[in-house]
Tab-separated table of C-alpha atoms in Angstrom:
chain	number	residue	atom	x	y	z
A	1	MET	CA	4.337	-47.846	-32.476
A	2	SER	CA	4.865	-45.893	-35.153
A	3	SER	CA	1.755	-43.928	-35.197
A	4	GLU	CA	2.591	-43.248	-31.776
A	5	ARG	CA	6.122	-42.055	-32.786
A	6	LEU	CA	4.726	-39.829	-35.157
A	7	LEU	CA	2.474	-37.713	-32.851
A	8	ARG	CA	5.338	-37.295	-30.301
A	9	LEU	CA	7.324	-36.487	-33.270
A	10	LEU	CA	4.618	-33.237	-34.041
A	11	SER	CA	4.119	-32.630	-30.658
A	12	LEU	CA	8.185	-31.909	-30.468
A	13	LEU	CA	7.969	-29.757	-33.313
A	14	GLN	CA	5.180	-27.964	-32.033
A	15	THR	CA	7.179	-26.814	-28.685
A	16	ARG	CA	10.234	-25.309	-30.341
A	17	ARG	CA	11.130	-23.252	-33.503
A	18	GLU	CA	13.832	-25.620	-34.546
A	19	TRP	CA	15.263	-29.346	-33.761
A	20	SER	CA	18.563	-30.572	-34.760
A	21	GLY	CA	18.687	-34.109	-36.259
A	22	PRO	CA	21.002	-35.650	-33.428
A	23	GLU	CA	17.892	-34.395	-30.769
A	24	LEU	CA	14.944	-35.888	-32.421
A	25	CYS	CA	16.579	-38.556	-32.573
A	26	GLU	CA	17.773	-38.735	-28.916
A	27	ARG	CA	14.228	-37.724	-28.275
A	28	LEU	CA	12.464	-40.175	-30.242
A	29	ALA	CA	15.073	-43.060	-29.724
A	30	VAL	CA	15.222	-44.068	-33.451
A	31	SER	CA	18.158	-43.702	-36.194
A	32	PRO	CA	18.771	-40.717	-38.410
A	33	ARG	CA	17.213	-42.450	-41.236
A	34	THR	CA	13.462	-43.035	-38.942
A	35	VAL	CA	13.458	-39.440	-38.171
A	36	ARG	CA	13.803	-38.836	-42.082
A	37	ARG	CA	11.155	-41.360	-42.866
A	38	ASP	CA	8.759	-39.689	-40.239
A	39	ILE	CA	9.404	-35.932	-41.599
A	40	GLU	CA	8.584	-37.187	-45.046
A	41	ARG	CA	5.186	-38.626	-43.540
A	42	LEU	CA	4.260	-35.567	-41.596
A	43	ARG	CA	5.053	-33.630	-44.923
A	44	GLY	CA	2.431	-36.491	-46.838
A	45	LEU	CA	-0.321	-35.296	-44.038
A	46	GLY	CA	0.386	-32.018	-44.615
A	47	TYR	CA	2.429	-30.396	-42.184
A	48	PRO	CA	4.779	-27.689	-43.567
A	49	VAL	CA	7.797	-29.139	-42.144
A	50	HIS	CA	11.084	-27.508	-43.677
A	51	ALA	CA	14.623	-29.065	-43.407
A	52	THR	CA	17.838	-26.896	-42.892
A	53	LEU	CA	20.990	-27.624	-43.892
A	54	GLY	CA	24.377	-28.359	-42.421
A	55	ALA	CA	26.635	-30.831	-40.342
A	56	ALA	CA	24.208	-31.815	-38.226
A	57	GLY	CA	21.157	-30.879	-39.875
A	58	GLY	CA	17.215	-29.538	-38.656
A	59	TYR	CA	14.045	-29.508	-38.871
A	60	VAL	CA	11.288	-26.886	-38.482
A	61	LEU	CA	7.794	-26.803	-38.377
A	62	GLU	CA	6.586	-22.997	-40.226
A	63	ALA	CA	3.378	-22.115	-40.247
A	64	GLY	CA	1.220	-21.693	-43.208
A	65	ALA	CA	-2.183	-20.661	-44.399
A	66	ALA	CA	-3.685	-24.259	-44.682
A	67	MET	CA	-1.427	-25.183	-41.255
A	68	PRO	CA	-3.451	-28.429	-40.116
A	69	PRO	CA	-4.908	-28.337	-36.243
A	70	LEU	CA	-2.762	-28.245	-33.629
A	71	LEU	CA	-1.699	-31.457	-31.462
A	72	LEU	CA	-2.564	-30.783	-27.867
A	73	ASP	CA	-2.747	-33.503	-25.286
A	74	ASP	CA	-5.828	-33.511	-22.291
A	75	GLU	CA	-3.605	-31.492	-19.819
A	76	GLU	CA	-2.192	-28.920	-22.756
A	77	ALA	CA	-6.130	-28.319	-24.022
A	78	VAL	CA	-7.754	-27.548	-20.431
A	79	ALA	CA	-4.957	-25.132	-19.607
A	80	ILE	CA	-5.405	-23.356	-23.105
A	81	ALA	CA	-8.979	-22.785	-22.721
A	82	VAL	CA	-8.528	-21.995	-18.680
A	83	GLY	CA	-5.968	-19.278	-20.280
A	84	LEU	CA	-7.952	-17.814	-22.380
A	85	ARG	CA	-10.689	-17.690	-20.291
A	86	ALA	CA	-8.389	-15.402	-17.967
A	87	ALA	CA	-7.805	-13.443	-20.383
A	88	THR	CA	-10.879	-11.920	-20.984
A	89	GLY	CA	-10.098	-9.800	-18.367
A	90	GLY	CA	-6.513	-9.210	-18.963
A	91	ALA	CA	-4.342	-6.530	-19.287
A	92	VAL	CA	-3.319	-6.873	-23.113
A	93	GLU	CA	-4.733	-4.140	-25.103
A	94	GLY	CA	-7.447	-5.453	-27.671
A	95	ILE	CA	-7.267	-9.719	-26.350
A	96	ALA	CA	-10.339	-9.778	-24.864
A	97	GLU	CA	-12.482	-10.034	-27.551
A	98	ALA	CA	-10.224	-12.427	-29.302
A	99	SER	CA	-10.185	-14.366	-26.401
A	100	VAL	CA	-13.801	-14.997	-26.520
A	101	ARG	CA	-13.711	-15.695	-30.191
A	102	ALA	CA	-10.996	-18.484	-29.791
A	103	LEU	CA	-12.815	-19.996	-26.413
A	104	ALA	CA	-15.923	-20.388	-28.326
A	105	LYS	CA	-14.113	-22.281	-31.122
A	106	LEU	CA	-11.949	-24.516	-28.889
A	107	GLU	CA	-14.673	-25.578	-26.263
A	108	GLN	CA	-16.677	-26.566	-29.618
A	109	VAL	CA	-13.943	-29.354	-30.016
A	110	LEU	CA	-13.142	-30.474	-26.933
A	111	PRO	CA	-14.017	-34.229	-26.187
A	112	ALA	CA	-16.738	-34.321	-23.663
A	113	ARG	CA	-14.561	-34.942	-20.862
A	114	LEU	CA	-12.262	-32.248	-21.116
A	115	ARG	CA	-15.462	-30.128	-21.713
A	116	ARG	CA	-17.141	-31.215	-18.778
A	117	ARG	CA	-13.450	-30.412	-16.615
A	118	VAL	CA	-13.153	-27.079	-18.229
A	119	THR	CA	-17.005	-26.103	-17.217
A	120	ALA	CA	-16.563	-27.385	-13.645
A	121	LEU	CA	-13.605	-24.832	-13.222
A	122	HIS	CA	-15.098	-22.377	-14.786
A	123	ALA	CA	-18.422	-22.779	-12.469
A	124	ALA	CA	-16.291	-23.048	-9.826
A	125	THR	CA	-14.280	-19.795	-10.226
A	126	THR	CA	-14.991	-16.538	-9.728
A	127	THR	CA	-12.917	-13.709	-10.912
A	128	LEU	CA	-12.149	-10.389	-8.444
A	129	GLY	CA	-11.028	-7.956	-11.042
A	130	SER	CA	-8.803	-5.166	-10.491
A	131	PRO	CA	-9.549	-0.868	-11.262
A	132	PRO	CA	-8.664	0.318	-14.358
A	133	ALA	CA	-4.677	1.565	-14.554
A	134	GLY	CA	-3.579	3.245	-17.347
A	135	PRO	CA	-1.924	1.992	-20.619
A	136	VAL	CA	-1.560	-1.781	-20.913
A	137	ALA	CA	0.327	-4.171	-23.034
A	138	ALA	CA	-0.344	-4.258	-27.328
A	139	PRO	CA	-0.782	-7.865	-28.606
A	140	GLU	CA	1.175	-7.482	-31.507
A	141	THR	CA	4.116	-6.227	-29.294
A	142	LEU	CA	3.654	-9.057	-26.900
A	143	THR	CA	3.866	-11.564	-29.696
A	144	VAL	CA	7.108	-10.306	-31.489
A	145	LEU	CA	9.120	-10.239	-28.042
A	146	ALA	CA	7.880	-13.279	-27.296
A	147	ALA	CA	9.006	-14.715	-30.306
A	148	ALA	CA	12.606	-12.695	-30.229
A	149	CYS	CA	13.182	-14.060	-26.314
A	150	ARG	CA	12.147	-18.134	-27.838
A	151	ASP	CA	14.816	-17.542	-30.589
A	152	HIS	CA	17.363	-15.381	-29.157
A	153	GLU	CA	17.129	-12.410	-32.059
A	154	ARG	CA	17.761	-9.094	-31.930
A	155	VAL	CA	15.034	-6.708	-31.826
A	156	ARG	CA	14.861	-2.539	-32.752
A	157	PHE	CA	12.139	-0.485	-31.105
A	158	ALA	CA	10.930	2.813	-30.077
A	159	TYR	CA	10.836	3.353	-26.371
A	160	ARG	CA	9.089	6.334	-24.269
A	161	GLY	CA	10.851	6.471	-21.341
A	162	ALA	CA	10.522	9.178	-18.659
A	163	GLY	CA	9.192	12.692	-19.679
A	164	ASP	CA	8.165	11.323	-23.044
A	165	ARG	CA	11.576	11.090	-24.038
A	166	GLU	CA	11.894	8.417	-27.221
A	167	THR	CA	14.599	6.368	-27.936
A	168	ARG	CA	15.653	3.975	-30.659
A	169	ARG	CA	16.686	0.586	-29.270
A	170	LEU	CA	18.816	-2.861	-30.077
A	171	VAL	CA	18.374	-5.637	-27.753
A	172	GLU	CA	18.492	-9.203	-26.824
A	173	PRO	CA	15.660	-10.059	-25.324
A	174	HIS	CA	15.699	-12.552	-22.610
A	175	GLY	CA	12.191	-12.925	-21.330
A	176	LEU	CA	8.254	-11.293	-20.699
A	177	VAL	CA	7.370	-10.738	-16.871
A	178	SER	CA	3.417	-10.380	-16.560
A	179	ALA	CA	2.813	-8.482	-13.184
A	180	GLY	CA	-0.685	-7.825	-12.378
A	181	ARG	CA	-1.601	-4.867	-14.728
A	182	ARG	CA	2.071	-4.540	-16.322
A	183	TRP	CA	4.014	-6.716	-19.130
A	184	TYR	CA	7.865	-6.059	-18.343
A	185	LEU	CA	10.498	-7.319	-21.164
A	186	VAL	CA	14.283	-8.304	-19.630
A	187	ALA	CA	16.424	-7.634	-22.695
A	188	PHE	CA	20.453	-6.833	-22.507
A	189	ASP	CA	20.998	-3.136	-24.429
A	190	THR	CA	23.440	-3.757	-26.720
A	191	VAL	CA	24.121	0.197	-26.890
A	192	ARG	CA	24.190	0.524	-22.965
A	193	ASP	CA	25.837	-2.692	-22.769
A	194	ASP	CA	23.806	-3.525	-20.180
A	195	TRP	CA	20.760	-5.050	-18.965
A	196	ARG	CA	17.557	-3.430	-18.597
A	197	VAL	CA	13.912	-3.665	-17.639
A	198	PHE	CA	11.084	-2.053	-20.582
A	199	ARG	CA	7.794	-1.755	-19.776
A	200	VAL	CA	6.184	-3.257	-22.878
A	201	ASP	CA	2.930	-0.940	-23.487
A	202	ARG	CA	5.867	1.927	-23.759
A	203	VAL	CA	7.610	-0.287	-26.795
A	204	SER	CA	6.574	0.547	-29.833
A	205	SER	CA	7.481	-0.707	-33.786
A	206	PRO	CA	9.261	-3.899	-32.349
A	207	LEU	CA	11.034	-4.948	-35.556
A	208	PRO	CA	13.073	-8.421	-35.118
A	209	THR	CA	16.631	-7.941	-37.417
A	210	GLY	CA	17.116	-12.114	-38.014
A	211	VAL	CA	20.312	-11.470	-36.137
A	212	ARG	CA	20.268	-14.594	-33.857
A	213	VAL	CA	22.823	-14.473	-30.880
A	214	ALA	CA	23.881	-16.674	-28.062
A	215	PRO	CA	21.683	-16.333	-24.895
A	216	ARG	CA	23.817	-14.303	-22.054
A	217	GLU	CA	23.534	-15.241	-18.452
A	218	LEU	CA	21.146	-13.058	-16.719
A	219	PRO	CA	22.512	-11.726	-13.490
A	220	ALA	CA	19.728	-12.909	-11.133
A	221	ALA	CA	18.002	-16.222	-10.532
A	222	GLY	CA	15.268	-15.362	-12.448
A	223	THR	CA	13.841	-12.757	-14.959
A	224	ALA	CA	11.114	-12.318	-12.265
A	225	GLU	CA	13.549	-11.759	-9.628
A	226	PHE	CA	15.630	-9.203	-11.948
A	227	VAL	CA	12.323	-7.432	-12.466
A	228	THR	CA	11.574	-7.059	-8.998
A	229	ARG	CA	14.947	-5.825	-7.781
A	230	PHE	CA	14.894	-3.357	-10.942
A	231	LEU	CA	11.542	-2.089	-9.882
A	232	ALA	CA	12.688	-1.894	-6.363
A	233	GLY	CA	16.071	0.193	-7.199
A	234	SER	CA	13.701	2.537	-9.287
A	235	GLN	CA	11.592	3.831	-7.753
A	236	PRO	CA	12.544	4.901	-4.460
A	237	ALA	CA	9.860	7.358	-3.836
A	238	THR	CA	6.824	4.983	-3.833
A	239	ARG	CA	8.208	2.326	-1.481
A	240	ALA	CA	5.710	1.805	1.321
A	241	VAL	CA	6.009	0.300	4.511
A	242	LEU	CA	2.969	-0.824	6.902
A	243	LEU	CA	2.398	-3.059	9.743
A	244	VAL	CA	-0.190	-5.532	8.896
A	245	ARG	CA	-2.566	-7.622	11.275
A	246	ALA	CA	-2.022	-11.018	9.639
A	247	SER	CA	0.225	-13.827	8.996
A	248	ALA	CA	2.718	-13.584	6.569
A	249	ARG	CA	1.276	-16.504	4.749
A	250	GLU	CA	-2.224	-14.618	4.742
A	251	LEU	CA	-0.761	-11.138	3.590
A	252	ALA	CA	1.096	-12.863	0.863
A	253	ASP	CA	-1.749	-14.986	-0.329
A	254	ARG	CA	-3.823	-11.418	-0.658
A	255	PHE	CA	-0.909	-8.967	-1.803
A	256	ARG	CA	0.743	-11.097	-3.931
A	257	VAL	CA	4.236	-10.346	-2.909
A	258	THR	CA	7.417	-11.876	-2.556
A	259	GLU	CA	8.778	-13.459	0.755
A	260	THR	CA	11.204	-10.936	0.435
A	261	GLU	CA	8.836	-8.158	0.979
A	262	ILE	CA	7.167	-9.622	3.959
A	263	GLU	CA	8.986	-9.499	7.617
A	264	PRO	CA	7.091	-11.821	10.523
A	265	VAL	CA	6.748	-10.013	14.036
A	266	ASP	CA	4.545	-12.747	15.144
A	267	ASP	CA	1.882	-15.455	14.580
A	268	ARG	CA	-0.656	-12.536	13.415
A	269	THR	CA	1.724	-9.688	12.221
A	270	CYS	CA	4.048	-8.964	9.840
A	271	VAL	CA	5.854	-5.656	8.119
A	272	LEU	CA	5.400	-5.766	4.767
A	273	ARG	CA	7.413	-3.264	2.302
A	274	THR	CA	6.888	-2.759	-1.144
A	275	SER	CA	6.752	-0.474	-3.919
A	276	ALA	CA	3.878	0.253	-6.468
A	277	ASP	CA	3.933	2.581	-9.618
A	278	SER	CA	2.356	5.366	-7.869
A	279	LEU	CA	1.027	6.170	-4.162
A	280	GLU	CA	-2.242	6.167	-5.599
A	281	TRP	CA	-2.364	2.449	-6.295
A	282	THR	CA	-0.688	0.864	-3.276
A	283	ALA	CA	-3.092	3.239	-1.218
A	284	LEU	CA	-5.895	1.060	-3.983
A	285	ARG	CA	-4.097	-2.182	-3.221
A	286	ILE	CA	-4.155	-1.794	0.698
A	287	ALA	CA	-7.706	-0.664	0.631
A	288	TYR	CA	-8.849	-4.271	-1.285
A	289	LEU	CA	-6.793	-6.207	1.742
A	290	ASP	CA	-9.742	-6.222	4.302
A	291	LEU	CA	-7.105	-6.402	7.098
A	292	ASP	CA	-6.210	-4.231	9.989
A	293	PHE	CA	-2.864	-2.039	9.204
A	294	GLU	CA	-1.077	0.867	9.917
A	295	ILE	CA	0.991	2.833	7.404
A	296	ARG	CA	4.638	3.635	8.799
A	297	GLU	CA	6.048	5.293	5.618
A	298	PRO	CA	6.034	7.155	3.853
A	299	ALA	CA	3.689	10.001	5.004
A	300	GLU	CA	2.343	11.052	2.032
A	301	LEU	CA	0.937	7.779	1.840
A	302	ARG	CA	-1.280	8.547	4.834
A	303	ASP	CA	-2.132	11.424	3.301
A	304	ARG	CA	-3.476	9.866	0.233
A	305	VAL	CA	-5.404	7.074	2.651
A	306	ALA	CA	-6.757	9.586	4.645
A	307	ALA	CA	-8.273	11.429	1.765
A	308	MET	CA	-9.628	8.698	-0.041
A	309	ALA	CA	-10.915	7.536	3.587
A	310	GLU	CA	-13.061	10.979	3.732
A	311	ARG	CA	-14.164	10.675	0.054
A	312	LEU	CA	-15.847	6.795	1.130
A	313	ALA	CA	-17.343	8.090	4.103
A	314	ARG	CA	-18.872	11.090	2.365
A	315	ALA	CA	-19.736	9.316	-0.354
A	316	ALA	CA	-21.707	6.591	2.229
A	317	ARG	CA	-24.076	9.814	3.588
A	318	PRO	CA	-27.275	9.672	2.053
A	319	GLY	CA	-27.721	12.496	-0.070
A	320	HIS	CA	-24.124	13.895	-0.045
A	321	VAL	CA	-22.678	14.689	-3.658
A	322	THR	CA	-19.752	16.148	-4.323
A	323	GLY	CA	-17.445	17.774	-7.434
A	324	PRO	CA	-19.076	18.313	-10.447
A	325	ALA	CA	-21.707	16.232	-10.309
A	326	ALA	CA	-22.975	18.572	-7.496
A	327	SER	CA	-21.869	21.396	-9.068
A	328	ARG	CA	-24.671	20.755	-12.011
A	329	ARG	CA	-27.231	19.761	-9.563
A	330	ASP	CA	-26.907	22.880	-7.783
A	331	ASP	CA	-26.754	24.866	-11.253
A	332	ARG	CA	-30.532	23.082	-11.961
A	333	CYS	CA	-32.036	24.202	-8.860
A	334	THR	CA	-31.393	27.640	-9.031
């Protein structure tokens, strides 16, 4: 029983930055003396557990150069393997190669039963890639911001806003939201005294301040809802309304939008109200639907889709080349 409790203690220490003594006693259903004894056993096994002072006391599992392997249960190991495979084609700058290396190491040490589960899932899954779409988030920036969200620690960074104007920010990070090709940080801006949403690819030089604060109450049900509301309110010019020949459920599965953006008309038709960073991106997403649709607004989107359709129609005609490539070919022929 003591070995099983020790593994449970190690698992708890790995899930959070700091645990108080009373919290560990409650989770493990043991006395403070037993917790202290188990902490000493972990230290003897090479795990750098640091004790903090205070009335309640606390424990932190610190990172170190000789850190023993992570303790993962079966579901966690499979989840990490699947996540690493997905990250090889993700929207985080420079992470694909590192994900491949990490996945290779993990699969080498997976037990046979888990390796078969991961292999079966990979073999049965096909990823539909999306077109290139501008800047991506730096992994080191995401790491700093994620740690600050976890520890409720204020962070300073430079932020490049509209018109490439750069400002310095001091924020209290609340959470990160991955929205397809974009990462967003939800944080309370201490200078502006208000909640803000920051595109992570526009954040540079994030610096933790070491100042921890009590978490503030987010004025939304969750970070995803807050980002959705923020983007809808900040980008009215890119709002699009379409009549789609599909059920609301089918459209939600294909277009990956929230229920609030879809209004069912009948069992086979619905109205889609959505927005994106640009009309070009909206046009590309619509083209991937493989569903019949009608653009209600804006008129600019109709023009973009019509131009795209014309280019695709020209490209489908044998021997028809347009643009710079055609000019170079004509130059060679004269």
